[in-house]
Coordinates of C-alpha atoms and ligand atoms in Angstrom, one line a residue:
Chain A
X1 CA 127.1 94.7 36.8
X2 CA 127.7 93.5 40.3
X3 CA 127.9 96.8 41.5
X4 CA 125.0 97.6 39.7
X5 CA 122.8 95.4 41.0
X6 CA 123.9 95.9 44.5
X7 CA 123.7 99.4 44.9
X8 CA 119.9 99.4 46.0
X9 CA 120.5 96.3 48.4
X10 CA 122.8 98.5 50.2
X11 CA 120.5 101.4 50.3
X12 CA 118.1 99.3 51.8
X13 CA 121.1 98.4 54.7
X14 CA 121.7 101.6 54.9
X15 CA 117.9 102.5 55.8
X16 CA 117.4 99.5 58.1
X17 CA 120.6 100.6 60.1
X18 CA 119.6 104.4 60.2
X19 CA 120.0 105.7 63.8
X20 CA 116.1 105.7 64.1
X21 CA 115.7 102.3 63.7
X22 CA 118.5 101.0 65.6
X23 CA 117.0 103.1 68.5
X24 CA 113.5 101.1 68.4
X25 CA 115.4 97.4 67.6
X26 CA 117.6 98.1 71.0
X27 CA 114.7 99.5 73.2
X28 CA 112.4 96.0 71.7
X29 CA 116.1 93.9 72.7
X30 CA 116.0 95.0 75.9
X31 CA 112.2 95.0 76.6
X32 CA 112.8 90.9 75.5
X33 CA 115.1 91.0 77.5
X34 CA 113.6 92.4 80.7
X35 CA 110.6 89.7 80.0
X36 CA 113.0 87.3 80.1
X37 CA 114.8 88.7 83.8
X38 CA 114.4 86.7 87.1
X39 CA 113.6 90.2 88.6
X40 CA 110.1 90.4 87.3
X41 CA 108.8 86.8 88.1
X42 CA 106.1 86.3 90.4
X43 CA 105.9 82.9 92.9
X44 CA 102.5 83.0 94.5
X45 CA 102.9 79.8 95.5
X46 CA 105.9 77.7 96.5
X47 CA 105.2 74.7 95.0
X48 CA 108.9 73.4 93.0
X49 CA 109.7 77.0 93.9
X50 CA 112.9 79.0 94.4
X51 CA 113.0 78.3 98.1
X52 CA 116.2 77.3 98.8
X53 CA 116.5 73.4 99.9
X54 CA 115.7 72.1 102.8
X55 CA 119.4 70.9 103.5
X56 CA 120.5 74.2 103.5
X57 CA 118.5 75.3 106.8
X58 CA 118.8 71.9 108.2
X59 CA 120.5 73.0 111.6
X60 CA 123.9 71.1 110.9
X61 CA 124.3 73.3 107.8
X62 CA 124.6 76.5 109.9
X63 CA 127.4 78.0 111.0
X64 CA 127.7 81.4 113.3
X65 CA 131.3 81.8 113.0
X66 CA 132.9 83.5 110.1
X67 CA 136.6 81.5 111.7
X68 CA 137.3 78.2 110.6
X69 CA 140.1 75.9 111.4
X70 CA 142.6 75.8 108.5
X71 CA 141.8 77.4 105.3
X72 CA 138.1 79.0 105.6
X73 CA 135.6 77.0 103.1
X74 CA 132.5 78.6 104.0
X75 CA 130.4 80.6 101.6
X76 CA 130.3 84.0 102.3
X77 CA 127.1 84.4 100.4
X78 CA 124.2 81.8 100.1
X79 CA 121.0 81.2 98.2
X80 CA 120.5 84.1 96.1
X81 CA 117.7 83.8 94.3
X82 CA 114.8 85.5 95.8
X83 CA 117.5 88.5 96.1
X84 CA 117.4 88.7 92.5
X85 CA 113.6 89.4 92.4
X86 CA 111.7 92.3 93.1
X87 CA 108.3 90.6 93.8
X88 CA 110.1 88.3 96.7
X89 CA 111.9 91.1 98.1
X90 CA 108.5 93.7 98.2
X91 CA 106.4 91.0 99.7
X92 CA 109.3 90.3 102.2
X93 CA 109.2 94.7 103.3
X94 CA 105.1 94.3 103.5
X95 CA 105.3 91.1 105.9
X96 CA 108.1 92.5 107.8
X97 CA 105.5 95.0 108.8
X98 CA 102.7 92.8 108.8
X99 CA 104.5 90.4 110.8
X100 CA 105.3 93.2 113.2
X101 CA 109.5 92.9 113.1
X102 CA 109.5 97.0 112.6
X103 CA 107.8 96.9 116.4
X104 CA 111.4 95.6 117.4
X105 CA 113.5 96.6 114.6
X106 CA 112.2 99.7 113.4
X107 CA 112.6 100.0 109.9
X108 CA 116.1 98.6 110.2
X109 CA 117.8 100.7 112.1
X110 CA 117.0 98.8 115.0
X111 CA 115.2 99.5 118.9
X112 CA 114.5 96.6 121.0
X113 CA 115.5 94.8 118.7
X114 CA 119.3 94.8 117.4
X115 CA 120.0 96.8 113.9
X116 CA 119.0 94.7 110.4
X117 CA 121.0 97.7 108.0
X118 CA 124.2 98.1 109.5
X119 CA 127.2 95.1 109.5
X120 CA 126.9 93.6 112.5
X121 CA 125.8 90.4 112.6
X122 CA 125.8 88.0 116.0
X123 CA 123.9 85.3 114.6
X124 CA 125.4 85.2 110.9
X125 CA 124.5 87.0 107.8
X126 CA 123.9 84.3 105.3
X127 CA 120.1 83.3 104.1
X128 CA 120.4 80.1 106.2
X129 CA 121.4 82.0 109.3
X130 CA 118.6 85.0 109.0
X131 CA 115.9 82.2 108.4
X132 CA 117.2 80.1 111.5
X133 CA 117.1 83.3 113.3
X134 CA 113.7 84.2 112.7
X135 CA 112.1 80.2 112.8
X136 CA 114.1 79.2 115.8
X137 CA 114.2 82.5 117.6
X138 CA 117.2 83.8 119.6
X139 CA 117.6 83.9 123.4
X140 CA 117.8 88.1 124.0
X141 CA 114.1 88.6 123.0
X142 CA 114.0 87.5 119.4
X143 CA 110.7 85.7 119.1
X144 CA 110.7 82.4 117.0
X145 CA 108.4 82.4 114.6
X146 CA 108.1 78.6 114.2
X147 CA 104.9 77.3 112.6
X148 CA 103.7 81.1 112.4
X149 CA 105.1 82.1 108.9
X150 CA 104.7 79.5 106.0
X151 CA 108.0 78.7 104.7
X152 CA 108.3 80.8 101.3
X153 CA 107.1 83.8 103.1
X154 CA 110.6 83.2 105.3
X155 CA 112.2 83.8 102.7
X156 CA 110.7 86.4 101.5
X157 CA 111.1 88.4 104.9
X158 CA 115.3 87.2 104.8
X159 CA 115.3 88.8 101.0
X160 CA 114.1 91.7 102.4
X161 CA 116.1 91.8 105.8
X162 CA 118.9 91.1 104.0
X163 CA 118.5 93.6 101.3
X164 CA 118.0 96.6 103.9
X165 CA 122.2 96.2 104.3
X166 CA 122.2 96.2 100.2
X167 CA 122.8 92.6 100.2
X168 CA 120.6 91.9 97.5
X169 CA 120.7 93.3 93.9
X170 CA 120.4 97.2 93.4
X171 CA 117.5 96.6 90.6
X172 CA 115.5 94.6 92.5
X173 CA 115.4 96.4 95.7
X174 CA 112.3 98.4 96.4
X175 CA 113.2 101.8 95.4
X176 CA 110.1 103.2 97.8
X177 CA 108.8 102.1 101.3
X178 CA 104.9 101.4 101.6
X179 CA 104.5 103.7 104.5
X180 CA 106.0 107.2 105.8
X181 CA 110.2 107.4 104.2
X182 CA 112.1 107.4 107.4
X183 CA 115.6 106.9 105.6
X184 CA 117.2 106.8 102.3
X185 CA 116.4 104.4 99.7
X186 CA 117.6 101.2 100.4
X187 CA 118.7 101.7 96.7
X188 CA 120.8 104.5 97.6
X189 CA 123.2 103.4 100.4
X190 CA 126.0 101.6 100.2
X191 CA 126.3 97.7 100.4
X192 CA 127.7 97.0 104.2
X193 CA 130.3 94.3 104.4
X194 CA 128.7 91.9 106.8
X195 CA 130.6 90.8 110.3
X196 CA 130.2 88.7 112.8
X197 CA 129.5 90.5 116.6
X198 CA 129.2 88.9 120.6
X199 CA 125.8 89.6 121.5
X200 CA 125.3 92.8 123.5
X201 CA 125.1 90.8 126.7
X202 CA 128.2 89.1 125.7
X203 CA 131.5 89.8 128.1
X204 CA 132.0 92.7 126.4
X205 CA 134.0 95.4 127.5
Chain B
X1 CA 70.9 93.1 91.2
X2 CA 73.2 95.1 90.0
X3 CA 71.9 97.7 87.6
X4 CA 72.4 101.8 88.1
X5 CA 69.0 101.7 85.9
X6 CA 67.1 100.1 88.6
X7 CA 68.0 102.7 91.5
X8 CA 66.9 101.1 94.7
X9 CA 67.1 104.6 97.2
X10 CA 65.9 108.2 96.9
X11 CA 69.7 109.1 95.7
X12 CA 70.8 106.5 93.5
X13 CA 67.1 107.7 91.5
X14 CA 68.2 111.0 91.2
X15 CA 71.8 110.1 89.6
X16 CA 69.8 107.6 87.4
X17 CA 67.3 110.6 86.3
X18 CA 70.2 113.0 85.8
X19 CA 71.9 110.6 83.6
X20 CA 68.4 109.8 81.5
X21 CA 68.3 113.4 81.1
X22 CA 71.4 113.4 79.7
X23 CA 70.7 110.9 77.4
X24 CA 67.1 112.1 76.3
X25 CA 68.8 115.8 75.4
X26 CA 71.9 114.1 74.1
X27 CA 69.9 112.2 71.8
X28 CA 67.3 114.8 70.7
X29 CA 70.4 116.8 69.5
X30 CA 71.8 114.0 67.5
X31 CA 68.4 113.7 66.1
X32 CA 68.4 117.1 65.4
X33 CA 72.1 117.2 63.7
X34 CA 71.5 114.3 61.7
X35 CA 68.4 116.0 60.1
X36 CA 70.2 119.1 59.6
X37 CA 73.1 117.2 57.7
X38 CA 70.9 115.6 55.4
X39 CA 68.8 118.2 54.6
X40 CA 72.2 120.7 53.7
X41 CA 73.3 117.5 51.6
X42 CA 70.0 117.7 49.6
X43 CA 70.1 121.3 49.0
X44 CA 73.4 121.7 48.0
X45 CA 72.8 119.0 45.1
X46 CA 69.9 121.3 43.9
X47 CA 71.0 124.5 44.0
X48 CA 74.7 123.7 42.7
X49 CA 74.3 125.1 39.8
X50 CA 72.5 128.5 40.0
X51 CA 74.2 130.3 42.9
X52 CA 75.9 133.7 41.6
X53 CA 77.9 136.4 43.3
X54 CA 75.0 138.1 44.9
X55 CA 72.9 135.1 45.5
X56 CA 76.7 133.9 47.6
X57 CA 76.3 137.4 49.6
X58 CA 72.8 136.3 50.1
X59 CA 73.5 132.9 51.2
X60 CA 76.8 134.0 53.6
X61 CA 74.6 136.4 55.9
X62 CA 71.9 133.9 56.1
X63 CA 74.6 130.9 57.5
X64 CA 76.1 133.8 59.6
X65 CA 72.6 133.7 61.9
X66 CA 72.2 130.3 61.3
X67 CA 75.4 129.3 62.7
X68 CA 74.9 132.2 65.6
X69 CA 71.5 130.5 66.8
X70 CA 73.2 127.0 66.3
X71 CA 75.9 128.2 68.6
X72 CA 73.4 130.1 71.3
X73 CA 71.8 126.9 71.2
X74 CA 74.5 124.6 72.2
X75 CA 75.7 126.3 75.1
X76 CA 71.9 126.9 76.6
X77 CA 71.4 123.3 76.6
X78 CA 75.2 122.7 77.7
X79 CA 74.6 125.7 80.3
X80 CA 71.0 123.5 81.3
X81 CA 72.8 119.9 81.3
X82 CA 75.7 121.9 83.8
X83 CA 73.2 123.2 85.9
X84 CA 71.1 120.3 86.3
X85 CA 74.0 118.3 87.1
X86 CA 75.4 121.3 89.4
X87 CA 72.2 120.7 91.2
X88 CA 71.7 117.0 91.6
X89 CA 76.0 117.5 93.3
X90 CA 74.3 119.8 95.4
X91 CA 71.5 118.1 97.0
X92 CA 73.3 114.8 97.1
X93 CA 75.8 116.5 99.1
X94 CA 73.6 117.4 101.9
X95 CA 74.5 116.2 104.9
X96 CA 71.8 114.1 106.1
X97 CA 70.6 114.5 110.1
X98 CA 71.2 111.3 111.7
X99 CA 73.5 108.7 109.3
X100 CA 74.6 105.6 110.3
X101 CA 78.4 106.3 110.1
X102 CA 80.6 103.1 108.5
X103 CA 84.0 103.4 107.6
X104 CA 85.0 101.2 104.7
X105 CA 89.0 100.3 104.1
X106 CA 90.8 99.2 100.8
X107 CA 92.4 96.5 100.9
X108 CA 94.3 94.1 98.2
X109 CA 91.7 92.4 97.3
X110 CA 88.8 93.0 100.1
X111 CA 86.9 95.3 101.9
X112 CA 87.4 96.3 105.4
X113 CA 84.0 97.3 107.2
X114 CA 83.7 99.3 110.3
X115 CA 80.7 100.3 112.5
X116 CA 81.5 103.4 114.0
X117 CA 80.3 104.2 117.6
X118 CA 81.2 106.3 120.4
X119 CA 81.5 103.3 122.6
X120 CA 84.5 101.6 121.8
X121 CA 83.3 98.5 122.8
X122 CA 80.5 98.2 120.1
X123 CA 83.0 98.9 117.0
X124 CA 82.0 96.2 114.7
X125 CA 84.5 94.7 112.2
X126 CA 83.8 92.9 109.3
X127 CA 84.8 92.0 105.8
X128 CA 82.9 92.2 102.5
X129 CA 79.3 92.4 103.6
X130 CA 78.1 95.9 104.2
X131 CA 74.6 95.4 106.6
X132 CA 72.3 98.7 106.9
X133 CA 68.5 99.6 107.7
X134 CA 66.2 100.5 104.9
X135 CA 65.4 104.3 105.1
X136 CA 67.7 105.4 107.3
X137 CA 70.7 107.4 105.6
X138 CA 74.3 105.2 105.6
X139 CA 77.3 107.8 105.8
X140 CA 80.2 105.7 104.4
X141 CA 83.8 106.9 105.1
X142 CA 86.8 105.7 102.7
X143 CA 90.5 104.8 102.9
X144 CA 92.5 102.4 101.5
X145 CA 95.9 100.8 103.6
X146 CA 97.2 100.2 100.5
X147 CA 96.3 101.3 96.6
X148 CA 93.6 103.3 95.4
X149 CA 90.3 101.1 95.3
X150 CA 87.1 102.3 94.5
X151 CA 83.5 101.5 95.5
X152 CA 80.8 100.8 93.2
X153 CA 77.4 99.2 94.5
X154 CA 75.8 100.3 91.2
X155 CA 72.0 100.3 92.1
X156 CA 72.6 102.4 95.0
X157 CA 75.3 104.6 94.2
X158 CA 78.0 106.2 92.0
X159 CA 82.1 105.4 92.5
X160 CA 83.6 106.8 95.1
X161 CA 87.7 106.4 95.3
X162 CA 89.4 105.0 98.0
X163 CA 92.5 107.0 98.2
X164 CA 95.7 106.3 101.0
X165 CA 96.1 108.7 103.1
X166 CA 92.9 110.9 103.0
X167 CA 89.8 110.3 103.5
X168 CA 86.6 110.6 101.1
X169 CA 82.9 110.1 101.8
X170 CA 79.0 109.4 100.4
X171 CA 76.2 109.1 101.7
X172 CA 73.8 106.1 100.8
X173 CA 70.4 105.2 101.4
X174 CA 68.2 102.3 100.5
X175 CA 64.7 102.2 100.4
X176 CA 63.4 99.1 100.1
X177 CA 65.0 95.8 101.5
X178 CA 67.4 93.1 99.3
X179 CA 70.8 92.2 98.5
X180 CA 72.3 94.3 96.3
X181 CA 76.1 93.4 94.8
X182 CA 78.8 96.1 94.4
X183 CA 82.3 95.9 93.1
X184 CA 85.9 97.5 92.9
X185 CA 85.5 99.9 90.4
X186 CA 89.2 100.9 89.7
X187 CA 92.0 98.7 88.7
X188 CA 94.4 97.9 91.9
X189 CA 96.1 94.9 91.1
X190 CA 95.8 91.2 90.4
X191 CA 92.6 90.3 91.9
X192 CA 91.0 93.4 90.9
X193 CA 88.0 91.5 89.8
X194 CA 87.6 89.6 92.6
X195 CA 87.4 92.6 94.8
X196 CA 83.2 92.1 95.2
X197 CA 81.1 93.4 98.1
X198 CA 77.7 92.7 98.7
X199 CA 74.9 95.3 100.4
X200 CA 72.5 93.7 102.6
X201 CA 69.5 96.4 103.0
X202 CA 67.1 95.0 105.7
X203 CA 64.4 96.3 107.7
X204 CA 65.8 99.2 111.0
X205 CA 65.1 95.9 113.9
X206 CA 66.6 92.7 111.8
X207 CA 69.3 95.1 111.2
X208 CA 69.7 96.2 115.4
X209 CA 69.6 92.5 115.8
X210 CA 72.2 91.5 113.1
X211 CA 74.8 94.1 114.7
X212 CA 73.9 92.8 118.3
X213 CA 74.7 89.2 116.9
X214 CA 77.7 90.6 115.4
X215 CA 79.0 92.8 118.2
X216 CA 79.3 89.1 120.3
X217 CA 82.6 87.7 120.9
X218 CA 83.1 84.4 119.2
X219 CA 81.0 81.7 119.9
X220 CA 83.1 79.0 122.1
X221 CA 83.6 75.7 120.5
X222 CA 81.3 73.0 121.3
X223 CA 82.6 69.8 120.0
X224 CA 85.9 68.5 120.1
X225 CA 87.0 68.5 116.3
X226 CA 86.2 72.4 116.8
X227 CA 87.5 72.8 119.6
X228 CA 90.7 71.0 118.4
X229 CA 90.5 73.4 115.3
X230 CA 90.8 76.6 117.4
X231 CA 94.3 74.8 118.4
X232 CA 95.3 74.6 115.3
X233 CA 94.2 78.1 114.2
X234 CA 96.0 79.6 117.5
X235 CA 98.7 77.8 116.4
X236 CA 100.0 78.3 112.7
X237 CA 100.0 81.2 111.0
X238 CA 96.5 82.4 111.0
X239 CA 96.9 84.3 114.3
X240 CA 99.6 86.4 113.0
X241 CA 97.2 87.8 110.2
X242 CA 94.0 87.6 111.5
X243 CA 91.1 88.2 114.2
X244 CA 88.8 86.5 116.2
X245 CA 87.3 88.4 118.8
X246 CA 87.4 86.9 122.2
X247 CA 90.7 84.9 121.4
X248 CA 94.0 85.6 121.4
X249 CA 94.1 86.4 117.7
X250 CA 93.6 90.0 117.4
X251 CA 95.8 91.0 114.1
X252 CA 93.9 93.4 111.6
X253 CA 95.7 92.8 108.9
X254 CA 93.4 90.5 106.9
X255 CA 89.4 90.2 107.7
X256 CA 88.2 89.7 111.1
X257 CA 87.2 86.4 111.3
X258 CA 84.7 86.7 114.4
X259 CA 81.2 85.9 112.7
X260 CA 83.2 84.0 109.6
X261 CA 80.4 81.3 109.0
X262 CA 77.5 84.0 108.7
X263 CA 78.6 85.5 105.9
X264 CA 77.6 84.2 102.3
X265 CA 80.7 84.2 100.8
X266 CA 84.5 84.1 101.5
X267 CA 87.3 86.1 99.9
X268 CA 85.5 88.9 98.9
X269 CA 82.3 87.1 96.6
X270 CA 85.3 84.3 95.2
X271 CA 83.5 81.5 96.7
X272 CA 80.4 80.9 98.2
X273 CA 80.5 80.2 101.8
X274 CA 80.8 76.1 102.4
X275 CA 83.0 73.7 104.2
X276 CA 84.5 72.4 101.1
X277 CA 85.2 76.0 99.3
X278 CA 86.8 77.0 103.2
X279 CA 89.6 74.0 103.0
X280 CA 90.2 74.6 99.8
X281 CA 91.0 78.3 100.5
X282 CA 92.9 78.0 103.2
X283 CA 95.0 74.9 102.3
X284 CA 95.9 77.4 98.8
X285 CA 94.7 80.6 98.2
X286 CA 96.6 81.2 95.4
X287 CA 95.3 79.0 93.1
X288 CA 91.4 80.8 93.8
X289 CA 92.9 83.7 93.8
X290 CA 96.6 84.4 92.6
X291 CA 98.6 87.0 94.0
X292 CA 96.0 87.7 96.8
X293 CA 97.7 88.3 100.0
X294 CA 96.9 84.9 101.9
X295 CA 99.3 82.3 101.6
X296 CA 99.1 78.3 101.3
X297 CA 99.2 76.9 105.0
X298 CA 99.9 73.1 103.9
X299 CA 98.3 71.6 106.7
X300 CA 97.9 67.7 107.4
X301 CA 94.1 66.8 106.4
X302 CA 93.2 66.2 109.9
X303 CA 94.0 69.1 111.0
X304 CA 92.7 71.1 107.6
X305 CA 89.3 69.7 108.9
X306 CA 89.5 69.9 112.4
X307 CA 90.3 73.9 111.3
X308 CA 87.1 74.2 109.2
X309 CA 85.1 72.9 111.8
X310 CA 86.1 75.5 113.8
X311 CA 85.5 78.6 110.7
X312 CA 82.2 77.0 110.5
X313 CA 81.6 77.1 114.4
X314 CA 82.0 80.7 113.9
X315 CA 78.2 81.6 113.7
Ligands
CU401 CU1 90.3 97.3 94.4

């Protein structure tokens, strides 16, 4: 009788879990799920926002040196959440144009201005250090941008700076430029190990 | 006004009588359908009964012509409708003799306006507010520097895309003075909606004194909180976005902001063009407008008004 009476409930699981169905319930899962993702949200404004703290780009919390006495402590890798989102990282490529930083930089691959895609770093790779760079300015022709660009749209142009070494996360990077392509998909080249360089007017050999 | 039923130019009337043409034969043949339907519903209940085989025959060579006129029929007034509107293309894209040539840029979410001129020097810029003389034909030339926009100023013309990359053009012309509104006419984003215009038609000499106003560096401060105001402007983030002819800011990224306090409204027809509605765009633009491409300077209140005094010097 048991078996009786569940023979149709079973037909019934056996319809729900047809490979038809189970198709549509994972693509709906992972449209939720997308919703749900940092990658898609849009800050317009910085109020409470994801900008990381202020003690974090305080000057004392900056360091330009990778070495460190005894046992390194520092951080390799800082705030990371506008590298997790598309919309800060696009709005970081269109002010880096806007702003004029591809005058001196090209589109990464660097003119006047030293290159943003490769490794080398002489003023530090973290988010800290790339928004120091570009507030405070740096003595071989980097202009500081003090009082010019509104704080959250800093960090929108480090996002970006820092994802043209693929620093940031492959899904959220732009997968197109807004003007002509001049080099592969930031999407498609590898992520560089950052390291620390003299500046080119340095005693260098 | 804003109506492509109240055509305001010699061109914008002929579209409007094309498309009451359309409508008038489009409707006569609905009419005409209708009629037809009901009265083949009304025979067929009568006659049900008493059709035979040869009576059938009958009846099948008879719907045979019927349905060969109804067919003739269609595509003559098809073929008419085609050619009228074949016609109308062809006369409206005549290049008129002497057009006032403006190039108008897409933006996210405003319009760029350009006066074009051999001599360099009397280029005019502006934003939103597209001036021309009654009578005189306006060539207007389209881009966009971003998406694809597209212009609408319904009483005196049809949509015209702006596309990236490539140009596309129309030529309007306005024959009797007002202000007419226009509007983005294809979706491009956030502030789609708040991507107005607004089309100034004046009489051939207010409009040669308008451009002569316009073409004028900007007016130097006069009193202190102004001039205090340009300081600030010079010295946040404005200057890396904007223009102000005459001044060190010279960006073209956002709207020139030369003449700022004639125009009637700011941020593309968002807010009407005040003091109060000026601070409270530039201390947050985002909350008027989300996702527009000004962001919030938060500037101490002294200096928010010292800056608006200075916008408003702007004349
Ligand atoms: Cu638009």
């Amino acid at each position: 009788m048991c078996s009786r009476s569940s023979e149709p409930r079973e037909r019934a699981t056996a319809a729900l879990l047809s490979p038809y169905r189970a198709g549509v319930a994972s693509v709906v899962v992972v449209m939720l799920l997308l919703c749900a993702c940092e990658r898609e949200e849009r800050q317009f404004s910085a109020q409470g926002g994801s900008s990381p703290s202020a003690a974090s780009m305080a000057p004392a919390s900056i360091t330009l040196s990778d070495l460190q006495p005894g046992v390194s402590t520092q951080a390799r890798r800082g705030e990371r959440e506008l590298e997790v989102n598309a919309f800060s990282i696009s709005e970081g490529q269109r002010l880096y144009e806007w702003f004029n930083c591809n005058g001196c930089h090209a589109n990464g691959g660097g003119a006047i201005g030293p290159a943003l895609m490769d490794d080398v770093w002489i003023y530090g790779s973290a988010p800290a250090n790339i928004y120091a760079t570009i507030v405070q300015g740096r003595p071989n022709g980097m202009p500081s941008f003090r009082g010019r660009i509104p704080e959250q749209q800093v960090w929108q142009i480090v996002a970006y700076v820092r994802s043209l070494s693929g620093q940031a996360r492959k899904d959220a990077m732009p997968s197109r430029t807004d003007s002509m392509q001049v080099k592969p998909r930031q999407v498609a080249l590898p992520r560089e190990e950052p390291k620390s360089s003299a500046p080119p007017s340095g005693n260098q050999p | 006004m804003h109506s492509a039923l109240q055509p305001v130019g010699p061109r914008a009337e002929l579209i409007a009588d094309l498309m009451l043409l359309f409508f008038a034969v489009s409707a006569v043949v609905y009419v005409i359908v209708i009629a037809f339907l009901v009265w083949a519903i009304m025979r067929a209940r009568e006659r049900a009964v008493q059709l035979g085989p040869a009576a059938t025959a009958q009846a099948d060579r008879k719907s045979k012509v019927a349905v060969g006129v109804g067919a003739a029929l269609t595509v003559l007034t098809l073929a008419g409708l085609a050619a009228s509107d074949f016609i109308v293309g062809a006369i409206l894209r005549q290049p008129p003799a002497d057009p006032l040539r403006v190039l108008v840029t897409g933006h996210q979410f405003w319009w760029e306006i350009e006066y074009d001129d051999p001599v360099p020097g009397n280029r005019l810029r502006t934003a939103n507010e597209l001036h021309i003389p009654v009578g005189r034909p306006v060539q207007l030339i389209f881009t966009s520097r971003d998406v694809i926009h597209s212009f609408w100023i319904p009483s005196a013309m049809g949509k015209m895309d702006l596309i990236p990359g490539r140009t596309t053009n129309e030529i309007i012309q306005v024959s009797q003075p007002g202000t007419f509104t226009g509007q983005c006419a294809e979706f491009c984003g956030f502030q789609h909606s708040k991507m107005r215009l607004t089309l100034h038609a004046r009489p051939a000499e207010e409009f040669d004194a308008w451009r002569q106003r316009q073409l004028a560096p900007a007016r130097e401060p006069q009193t202190q909180e102004a001039r205090r105001g340009q300081q600030v402007f010079m010295q946040s983030s404005c200057i890396l976005c904007h223009s102000v002819q005459g001044t060190a800011a010279a960006a073209t990224v956002a709207p020139d902001l030369t003449h700022i306090a004639s125009r009637r409204t700011i941020a593309a027809g968002s807010l009407p063009n005040t003091p109060s509605a000026l601070a409270s765009w530039v201390l947050d633009p985002q909350r008027i407008k989300p996702g527009s491409r000004m962001p919030a300077s938060r500037l101490p209140p002294d200096d928010l008004s010292a800056l608006v005094a200075y916008l408003t010097s702007l004349q």
